mmCIF file of C-alpha atoms in Angstrom:
data_model
loop_
_atom_site.group_PDB
_atom_site.id
_atom_site.type_symbol
_atom_site.label_atom_id
_atom_site.label_comp_id
_atom_site.label_asym_id
_atom_site.label_seq_id
_atom_site.Cartn_x
_atom_site.Cartn_y
_atom_site.Cartn_z
ATOM 1 C CA UNK M 1 87.191 89.457 95.461
ATOM 2 C CA UNK M 2 88.588 86.087 94.603
ATOM 3 C CA UNK M 3 92.215 87.360 95.159
ATOM 4 C CA UNK M 4 91.653 88.522 98.429
ATOM 5 C CA UNK M 5 90.043 85.593 99.687
ATOM 6 C CA UNK M 6 93.008 83.332 98.319
ATOM 7 C CA UNK M 7 95.822 85.810 99.927
ATOM 8 C CA UNK M 8 93.795 85.966 103.844
ATOM 9 C CA UNK M 9 93.195 82.174 103.331
ATOM 10 C CA UNK M 10 97.388 81.704 102.573
ATOM 11 C CA UNK M 11 98.225 83.932 105.460
ATOM 12 C CA UNK M 12 95.801 82.392 107.675
ATOM 13 C CA UNK M 13 97.380 78.952 106.718
ATOM 14 C CA UNK M 14 100.415 80.111 107.527
ATOM 15 C CA UNK M 15 99.770 80.126 111.424
ATOM 16 C CA UNK M 16 99.357 76.559 111.884
ATOM 17 C CA UNK M 17 96.125 76.907 113.637
ATOM 18 C CA UNK M 18 94.190 73.955 113.193
ATOM 19 C CA UNK M 19 90.762 76.030 113.190
ATOM 20 C CA UNK M 20 92.267 77.606 110.070
ATOM 21 C CA UNK M 21 89.824 76.284 107.568
ATOM 22 C CA UNK M 22 86.775 77.711 109.885
ATOM 23 C CA UNK M 23 88.285 80.829 110.720
ATOM 24 C CA UNK M 24 88.969 81.740 107.262
ATOM 25 C CA UNK M 25 85.291 80.711 105.973
ATOM 26 C CA UNK M 26 83.747 82.336 109.030
ATOM 27 C CA UNK M 27 85.837 85.973 108.389
ATOM 28 C CA UNK M 28 85.454 85.898 104.715
ATOM 29 C CA UNK M 29 81.792 84.876 104.697
ATOM 30 C CA UNK M 30 81.263 88.232 107.044
ATOM 31 C CA UNK M 31 83.790 90.393 105.026
ATOM 32 C CA UNK M 32 82.129 89.648 101.614
ATOM 33 C CA UNK M 33 78.793 90.485 103.063
ATOM 34 C CA UNK M 34 79.458 93.794 104.474
ATOM 35 C CA UNK M 35 81.581 94.663 101.218
ATOM 36 C CA UNK M 36 78.963 93.828 98.901
ATOM 37 C CA UNK M 37 76.459 95.956 101.051
ATOM 38 C CA UNK M 38 78.479 98.770 100.913
ATOM 39 C CA UNK M 39 78.428 98.451 97.201
ATOM 40 C CA UNK M 40 74.418 98.737 97.326
ATOM 41 C CA UNK M 41 74.327 101.440 99.778
ATOM 42 C CA UNK M 42 78.007 103.281 100.075
ATOM 43 C CA UNK M 43 78.619 104.406 103.864
ATOM 44 C CA UNK M 44 79.760 108.261 103.951
ATOM 45 C CA UNK M 45 82.132 109.190 106.674
ATOM 46 C CA UNK M 46 81.449 112.208 108.478
ATOM 47 C CA UNK M 47 84.852 114.657 109.594
ATOM 48 C CA UNK M 48 84.142 112.783 113.057
ATOM 49 C CA UNK M 49 83.513 109.285 113.033
ATOM 50 C CA UNK M 50 82.397 107.372 115.876
ATOM 51 C CA UNK M 51 83.128 103.764 115.491
ATOM 52 C CA UNK M 52 79.791 101.543 114.850
ATOM 53 C CA UNK M 53 79.242 99.251 117.456
ATOM 54 C CA UNK M 54 75.487 98.000 116.577
ATOM 55 C CA UNK M 55 73.376 96.656 115.330
ATOM 56 C CA UNK M 56 76.476 94.992 114.277
ATOM 57 C CA UNK M 57 79.739 95.551 115.920
ATOM 58 C CA UNK M 58 82.396 96.505 113.198
ATOM 59 C CA UNK M 59 85.092 97.064 115.856
ATOM 60 C CA UNK M 60 84.661 93.013 116.750
ATOM 61 C CA UNK M 61 84.469 92.443 113.126
ATOM 62 C CA UNK M 62 88.273 94.053 112.510
ATOM 63 C CA UNK M 63 89.794 92.424 115.432
ATOM 64 C CA UNK M 64 88.183 89.033 114.484
ATOM 65 C CA UNK M 65 89.653 89.421 110.947
ATOM 66 C CA UNK M 66 93.012 90.703 111.676
ATOM 67 C CA UNK M 67 93.456 88.462 115.259
ATOM 68 C CA UNK M 68 94.510 85.555 112.780
ATOM 69 C CA UNK M 69 97.697 87.248 110.812
ATOM 70 C CA UNK M 70 99.393 88.114 114.230
ATOM 71 C CA UNK M 71 101.902 85.696 115.677
ATOM 72 C CA UNK M 72 100.977 86.735 119.313
ATOM 73 C CA UNK M 73 104.009 84.635 120.867
ATOM 74 C CA UNK M 74 106.520 86.826 119.007
ATOM 75 C CA UNK M 75 104.813 89.814 119.346
ATOM 76 C CA UNK M 76 105.165 92.301 122.451
ATOM 77 C CA UNK M 77 104.320 95.813 123.808
ATOM 78 C CA UNK M 78 107.548 97.943 124.898
ATOM 79 C CA UNK M 79 106.993 99.844 127.918
ATOM 80 C CA UNK M 80 103.837 98.680 128.901
ATOM 81 C CA UNK M 81 104.026 100.537 132.061
ATOM 82 C CA UNK M 82 103.139 104.016 130.087
ATOM 83 C CA UNK M 83 99.937 102.526 128.628
ATOM 84 C CA UNK M 84 98.643 102.279 132.564
ATOM 85 C CA UNK M 85 100.326 105.540 132.974
ATOM 86 C CA UNK M 86 98.224 106.907 129.757
ATOM 87 C CA UNK M 87 94.618 104.909 131.174
ATOM 88 C CA UNK M 88 94.975 107.032 134.360
ATOM 89 C CA UNK M 89 95.547 110.443 133.071
ATOM 90 C CA UNK M 90 92.581 109.574 130.667
ATOM 91 C CA UNK M 91 90.441 108.496 133.652
ATOM 92 C CA UNK M 92 91.492 112.093 135.147
ATOM 93 C CA UNK M 93 90.015 113.790 132.554
ATOM 94 C CA UNK M 94 93.537 114.359 130.308
ATOM 95 C CA UNK M 95 93.853 114.129 126.751
ATOM 96 C CA UNK M 96 96.493 112.251 125.390
ATOM 97 C CA UNK M 97 98.071 112.289 122.348
ATOM 98 C CA UNK M 98 100.217 109.410 120.605
ATOM 99 C CA UNK M 99 102.403 110.852 117.778
ATOM 100 C CA UNK M 100 103.522 107.637 115.796
ATOM 101 C CA UNK M 101 104.984 106.503 112.582
ATOM 102 C CA UNK M 102 102.784 104.823 110.124
ATOM 103 C CA UNK M 103 103.267 101.602 108.813
ATOM 104 C CA UNK M 104 99.976 99.535 107.526
ATOM 105 C CA UNK M 105 96.245 99.985 106.923
ATOM 106 C CA UNK M 106 95.867 97.996 109.699
ATOM 107 C CA UNK M 107 97.805 99.488 112.354
ATOM 108 C CA UNK M 108 94.736 100.907 114.138
ATOM 109 C CA UNK M 109 93.367 97.229 114.541
ATOM 110 C CA UNK M 110 96.716 96.074 115.136
ATOM 111 C CA UNK M 111 97.370 98.576 117.896
ATOM 112 C CA UNK M 112 94.082 97.733 119.387
ATOM 113 C CA UNK M 113 94.606 93.919 119.174
ATOM 114 C CA UNK M 114 97.639 94.035 121.159
ATOM 115 C CA UNK M 115 96.155 96.089 124.118
ATOM 116 C CA UNK M 116 93.029 94.603 124.271
ATOM 117 C CA UNK M 117 93.899 92.499 127.212
ATOM 118 C CA UNK M 118 95.706 94.808 129.334
ATOM 119 C CA UNK M 119 94.496 98.200 128.303
ATOM 120 C CA UNK M 120 90.774 97.860 126.978
ATOM 121 C CA UNK M 121 89.995 101.113 127.805
ATOM 122 C CA UNK M 122 92.913 102.631 125.369
ATOM 123 C CA UNK M 123 92.037 100.109 122.508
ATOM 124 C CA UNK M 124 88.288 100.443 122.150
ATOM 125 C CA UNK M 125 88.391 104.691 122.809
ATOM 126 C CA UNK M 126 91.396 105.688 120.367
ATOM 127 C CA UNK M 127 90.921 108.096 118.019
ATOM 128 C CA UNK M 128 92.196 107.642 115.026
ATOM 129 C CA UNK M 129 93.465 110.838 112.325
ATOM 130 C CA UNK M 130 92.935 108.966 109.135
ATOM 131 C CA UNK M 131 93.671 109.633 105.180
ATOM 132 C CA UNK M 132 90.731 109.533 102.743
ATOM 133 C CA UNK M 133 92.021 106.315 101.324
ATOM 134 C CA UNK M 134 91.040 104.196 103.942
ATOM 135 C CA UNK M 135 87.081 105.561 104.232
ATOM 136 C CA UNK M 136 86.758 105.328 100.185
ATOM 137 C CA UNK M 137 88.699 101.925 99.409
ATOM 138 C CA UNK M 138 85.656 99.575 99.163
ATOM 139 C CA UNK M 139 87.775 96.657 100.814
ATOM 140 C CA UNK M 140 89.074 99.177 103.727
ATOM 141 C CA UNK M 141 85.683 100.832 104.549
ATOM 142 C CA UNK M 142 83.951 98.217 106.721
ATOM 143 C CA UNK M 143 87.356 97.884 108.979
ATOM 144 C CA UNK M 144 87.555 101.720 109.244
ATOM 145 C CA UNK M 145 83.988 102.199 110.260
ATOM 146 C CA UNK M 146 84.601 99.924 113.362
ATOM 147 C CA UNK M 147 87.630 102.662 114.320
ATOM 148 C CA UNK M 148 87.061 105.916 115.837
ATOM 149 C CA UNK M 149 88.414 108.473 113.058
ATOM 150 C CA UNK M 150 88.917 111.987 112.499
ATOM 151 C CA UNK M 151 89.056 111.808 108.394
ATOM 152 C CA UNK M 152 91.516 114.135 106.728
ATOM 153 C CA UNK M 153 93.209 114.580 103.352
ATOM 154 C CA UNK M 154 96.522 114.280 103.615
ATOM 155 C CA UNK M 155 99.266 117.417 102.481
ATOM 156 C CA UNK M 156 101.076 115.392 99.964
ATOM 157 C CA UNK M 157 98.137 114.270 97.940
ATOM 158 C CA UNK M 158 96.497 117.583 98.325
ATOM 159 C CA UNK M 159 96.660 118.522 94.384
ATOM 160 C CA UNK M 160 96.644 115.268 93.053
ATOM 161 C CA UNK M 161 93.489 116.183 91.271
ATOM 162 C CA UNK M 162 93.712 120.194 91.342
ATOM 163 C CA UNK M 163 89.711 120.539 91.070
ATOM 164 C CA UNK M 164 89.472 118.701 94.344
ATOM 165 C CA UNK M 165 92.086 120.578 96.248
ATOM 166 C CA UNK M 166 89.367 123.435 97.896
ATOM 167 C CA UNK M 167 86.909 120.750 98.845
ATOM 168 C CA UNK M 168 89.760 118.900 100.594
ATOM 169 C CA UNK M 169 90.904 122.051 102.494
ATOM 170 C CA UNK M 170 87.573 122.781 103.672
ATOM 171 C CA UNK M 171 87.051 119.026 104.913
ATOM 172 C CA UNK M 172 90.517 119.520 106.767
ATOM 173 C CA UNK M 173 89.341 122.774 108.407
ATOM 174 C CA UNK M 174 85.813 120.847 109.285
ATOM 175 C CA UNK M 175 88.001 118.072 110.703
ATOM 176 C CA UNK M 176 90.400 120.480 112.961
ATOM 177 C CA UNK M 177 87.213 121.887 114.322
ATOM 178 C CA UNK M 178 86.053 118.743 115.424
ATOM 179 C CA UNK M 179 89.185 117.765 117.034
ATOM 180 C CA UNK M 180 89.242 120.892 119.210
ATOM 181 C CA UNK M 181 85.884 120.197 120.208
ATOM 182 C CA UNK M 182 86.836 116.702 121.110
ATOM 183 C CA UNK M 183 89.841 117.663 123.084
ATOM 184 C CA UNK M 184 87.909 120.353 125.168
ATOM 185 C CA UNK M 185 85.850 117.528 126.662
ATOM 186 C CA UNK M 186 88.941 116.024 127.718
ATOM 187 C CA UNK M 187 89.310 112.324 128.210
ATOM 188 C CA UNK M 188 90.453 111.885 124.778
ATOM 189 C CA UNK M 189 93.410 109.465 122.888
ATOM 190 C CA UNK M 190 94.277 110.737 119.631
ATOM 191 C CA UNK M 191 96.448 108.821 117.251
ATOM 192 C CA UNK M 192 98.502 110.799 114.419
ATOM 193 C CA UNK M 193 100.937 109.819 111.778
ATOM 194 C CA UNK M 194 103.191 112.547 111.763
ATOM 195 C CA UNK M 195 104.590 111.719 108.481
ATOM 196 C CA UNK M 196 101.367 111.848 106.693
ATOM 197 C CA UNK M 197 101.936 108.811 104.849
ATOM 198 C CA UNK M 198 103.334 104.784 105.866
ATOM 199 C CA UNK M 199 106.996 104.084 106.011
ATOM 200 C CA UNK M 200 109.391 102.393 103.571
ATOM 201 C CA UNK M 201 112.307 100.625 103.604
ATOM 202 C CA UNK M 202 115.675 101.685 102.753
ATOM 203 C CA UNK M 203 115.965 101.033 98.972
ATOM 204 C CA UNK M 204 119.503 99.928 99.870
ATOM 205 C CA UNK M 205 119.738 98.412 102.826
ATOM 206 C CA UNK M 206 116.049 97.225 102.934
ATOM 207 C CA UNK M 207 115.979 97.714 106.725
ATOM 208 C CA UNK M 208 112.623 99.829 107.670
ATOM 209 C CA UNK M 209 112.774 102.686 109.636
ATOM 210 C CA UNK M 210 110.335 105.876 110.674
ATOM 211 C CA UNK M 211 109.600 107.971 107.788
ATOM 212 C CA UNK M 212 110.482 111.929 108.505
ATOM 213 C CA UNK M 213 107.469 113.503 110.595
ATOM 214 C CA UNK M 214 106.023 116.485 109.380
ATOM 215 C CA UNK M 215 107.073 119.420 111.833
ATOM 216 C CA UNK M 216 103.569 121.357 110.930
ATOM 217 C CA UNK M 217 101.443 118.663 112.349
ATOM 218 C CA UNK M 218 103.287 117.735 115.378
ATOM 219 C CA UNK M 219 102.896 121.758 116.111
ATOM 220 C CA UNK M 220 99.634 121.380 114.899
ATOM 221 C CA UNK M 221 98.780 118.657 117.818
ATOM 222 C CA UNK M 222 100.695 121.009 120.457
ATOM 223 C CA UNK M 223 98.688 124.004 119.733
ATOM 224 C CA UNK M 224 95.244 121.776 119.735
ATOM 225 C CA UNK M 225 96.045 120.344 123.163
ATOM 226 C CA UNK M 226 97.611 123.821 124.478
ATOM 227 C CA UNK M 227 94.203 125.670 123.818
ATOM 228 C CA UNK M 228 91.824 122.970 124.610
ATOM 229 C CA UNK M 229 91.367 124.221 128.290
ATOM 230 C CA UNK M 230 92.261 120.391 129.762
ATOM 231 C CA UNK M 231 95.877 119.057 130.349
ATOM 232 C CA UNK M 232 96.823 117.252 127.649
ATOM 233 C CA UNK M 233 99.847 115.026 127.202
ATOM 234 C CA UNK M 234 102.018 114.137 123.875
ATOM 235 C CA UNK M 235 103.510 110.452 123.489
ATOM 236 C CA UNK M 236 106.082 108.776 121.155
ATOM 237 C CA UNK M 237 104.662 105.480 119.623
ATOM 238 C CA UNK M 238 106.889 103.178 117.484
ATOM 239 C CA UNK M 239 105.135 100.697 115.126
ATOM 240 C CA UNK M 240 106.856 97.917 113.693
ATOM 241 C CA UNK M 241 104.396 95.329 112.015
ATOM 242 C CA UNK M 242 104.789 95.925 108.415
ATOM 243 C CA UNK M 243 104.870 92.283 107.239
ATOM 244 C CA UNK M 244 101.231 91.970 108.052
ATOM 245 C CA UNK M 245 100.152 93.986 105.266
ATOM 246 C CA UNK M 246 103.231 95.359 103.489
ATOM 247 C CA UNK M 247 103.080 98.826 101.702
ATOM 248 C CA UNK M 248 104.271 99.104 98.126
ATOM 249 C CA UNK M 249 107.915 99.108 97.952
ATOM 250 C CA UNK M 250 107.916 102.848 96.345
ATOM 251 C CA UNK M 251 105.532 106.076 96.736
ATOM 252 C CA UNK M 252 103.164 106.665 94.001
ATOM 253 C CA UNK M 253 100.250 108.594 93.203
ATOM 254 C CA UNK M 254 97.325 106.633 93.994
ATOM 255 C CA UNK M 255 95.609 105.367 90.925
ATOM 256 C CA UNK M 256 91.935 103.781 90.237
ATOM 257 C CA UNK M 257 93.915 100.606 89.072
ATOM 258 C CA UNK M 258 96.291 100.584 92.323
ATOM 259 C CA UNK M 259 95.446 97.622 94.542
ATOM 260 C CA UNK M 260 93.656 97.560 97.939
ATOM 261 C CA UNK M 261 95.932 97.140 100.771
ATOM 262 C CA UNK M 262 94.072 94.123 101.645
ATOM 263 C CA UNK M 263 95.040 92.547 98.751
ATOM 264 C CA UNK M 264 98.606 91.770 100.207
ATOM 265 C CA UNK M 265 98.071 90.059 103.579
ATOM 266 C CA UNK M 266 100.817 87.981 105.651
ATOM 267 C CA UNK M 267 100.676 86.129 108.740
ATOM 268 C CA UNK M 268 103.784 87.624 111.309
#
């Protein structure tokens, strides 16, 4: 807890905001409250989780916590006209899928923050296909509770614990059925990281690039859209935001001792 506080404080202070002290105290007070509440009474996510907005607004909690870590003066959304186009398609009852790379556990919040003024319909209603890490890590859970999520287990880690593999497969089947039902209703926008994990830098050049997409994940989304009975559209989305919450340099199997992504924060 102390390390999370120190990292967050240091990152927010880098912004030079004269109100940084108050921002840190306010956001960390709320965060500590909800981390401890979840320890006392752990929240369990359903295959499809709808953002909790009341009596406590977990969506705005996430927005307010990550907002001070973003340098909006040097951040931008490219091809903004496409997001207006997407909004129109959603209003017409169409479905939209964003096939994206994935850089940090905070990607959903960062996307919402960069779109909240121009495209609030997208920012607040996007459904994120989420791995089990963000719905089980005690420090991630309150932030995940504020997002619309379809919860799945990554194929890459399906057999990390062999005796749990069958349970994971059944859970993924339930999530796919939930997604199919949602798409049949129309006006849904779904974000999926088609690589199944976060990007990593090239070990020699240190340059970041999108991890290779899993073709079966892309094909699954295509089939779900085609069979929904509702017009659907697929758009690519590129993210470059790793500095805010950098992932470990090397991929490794998740261990209990591995630090939460919320331990490493920076202002970017």
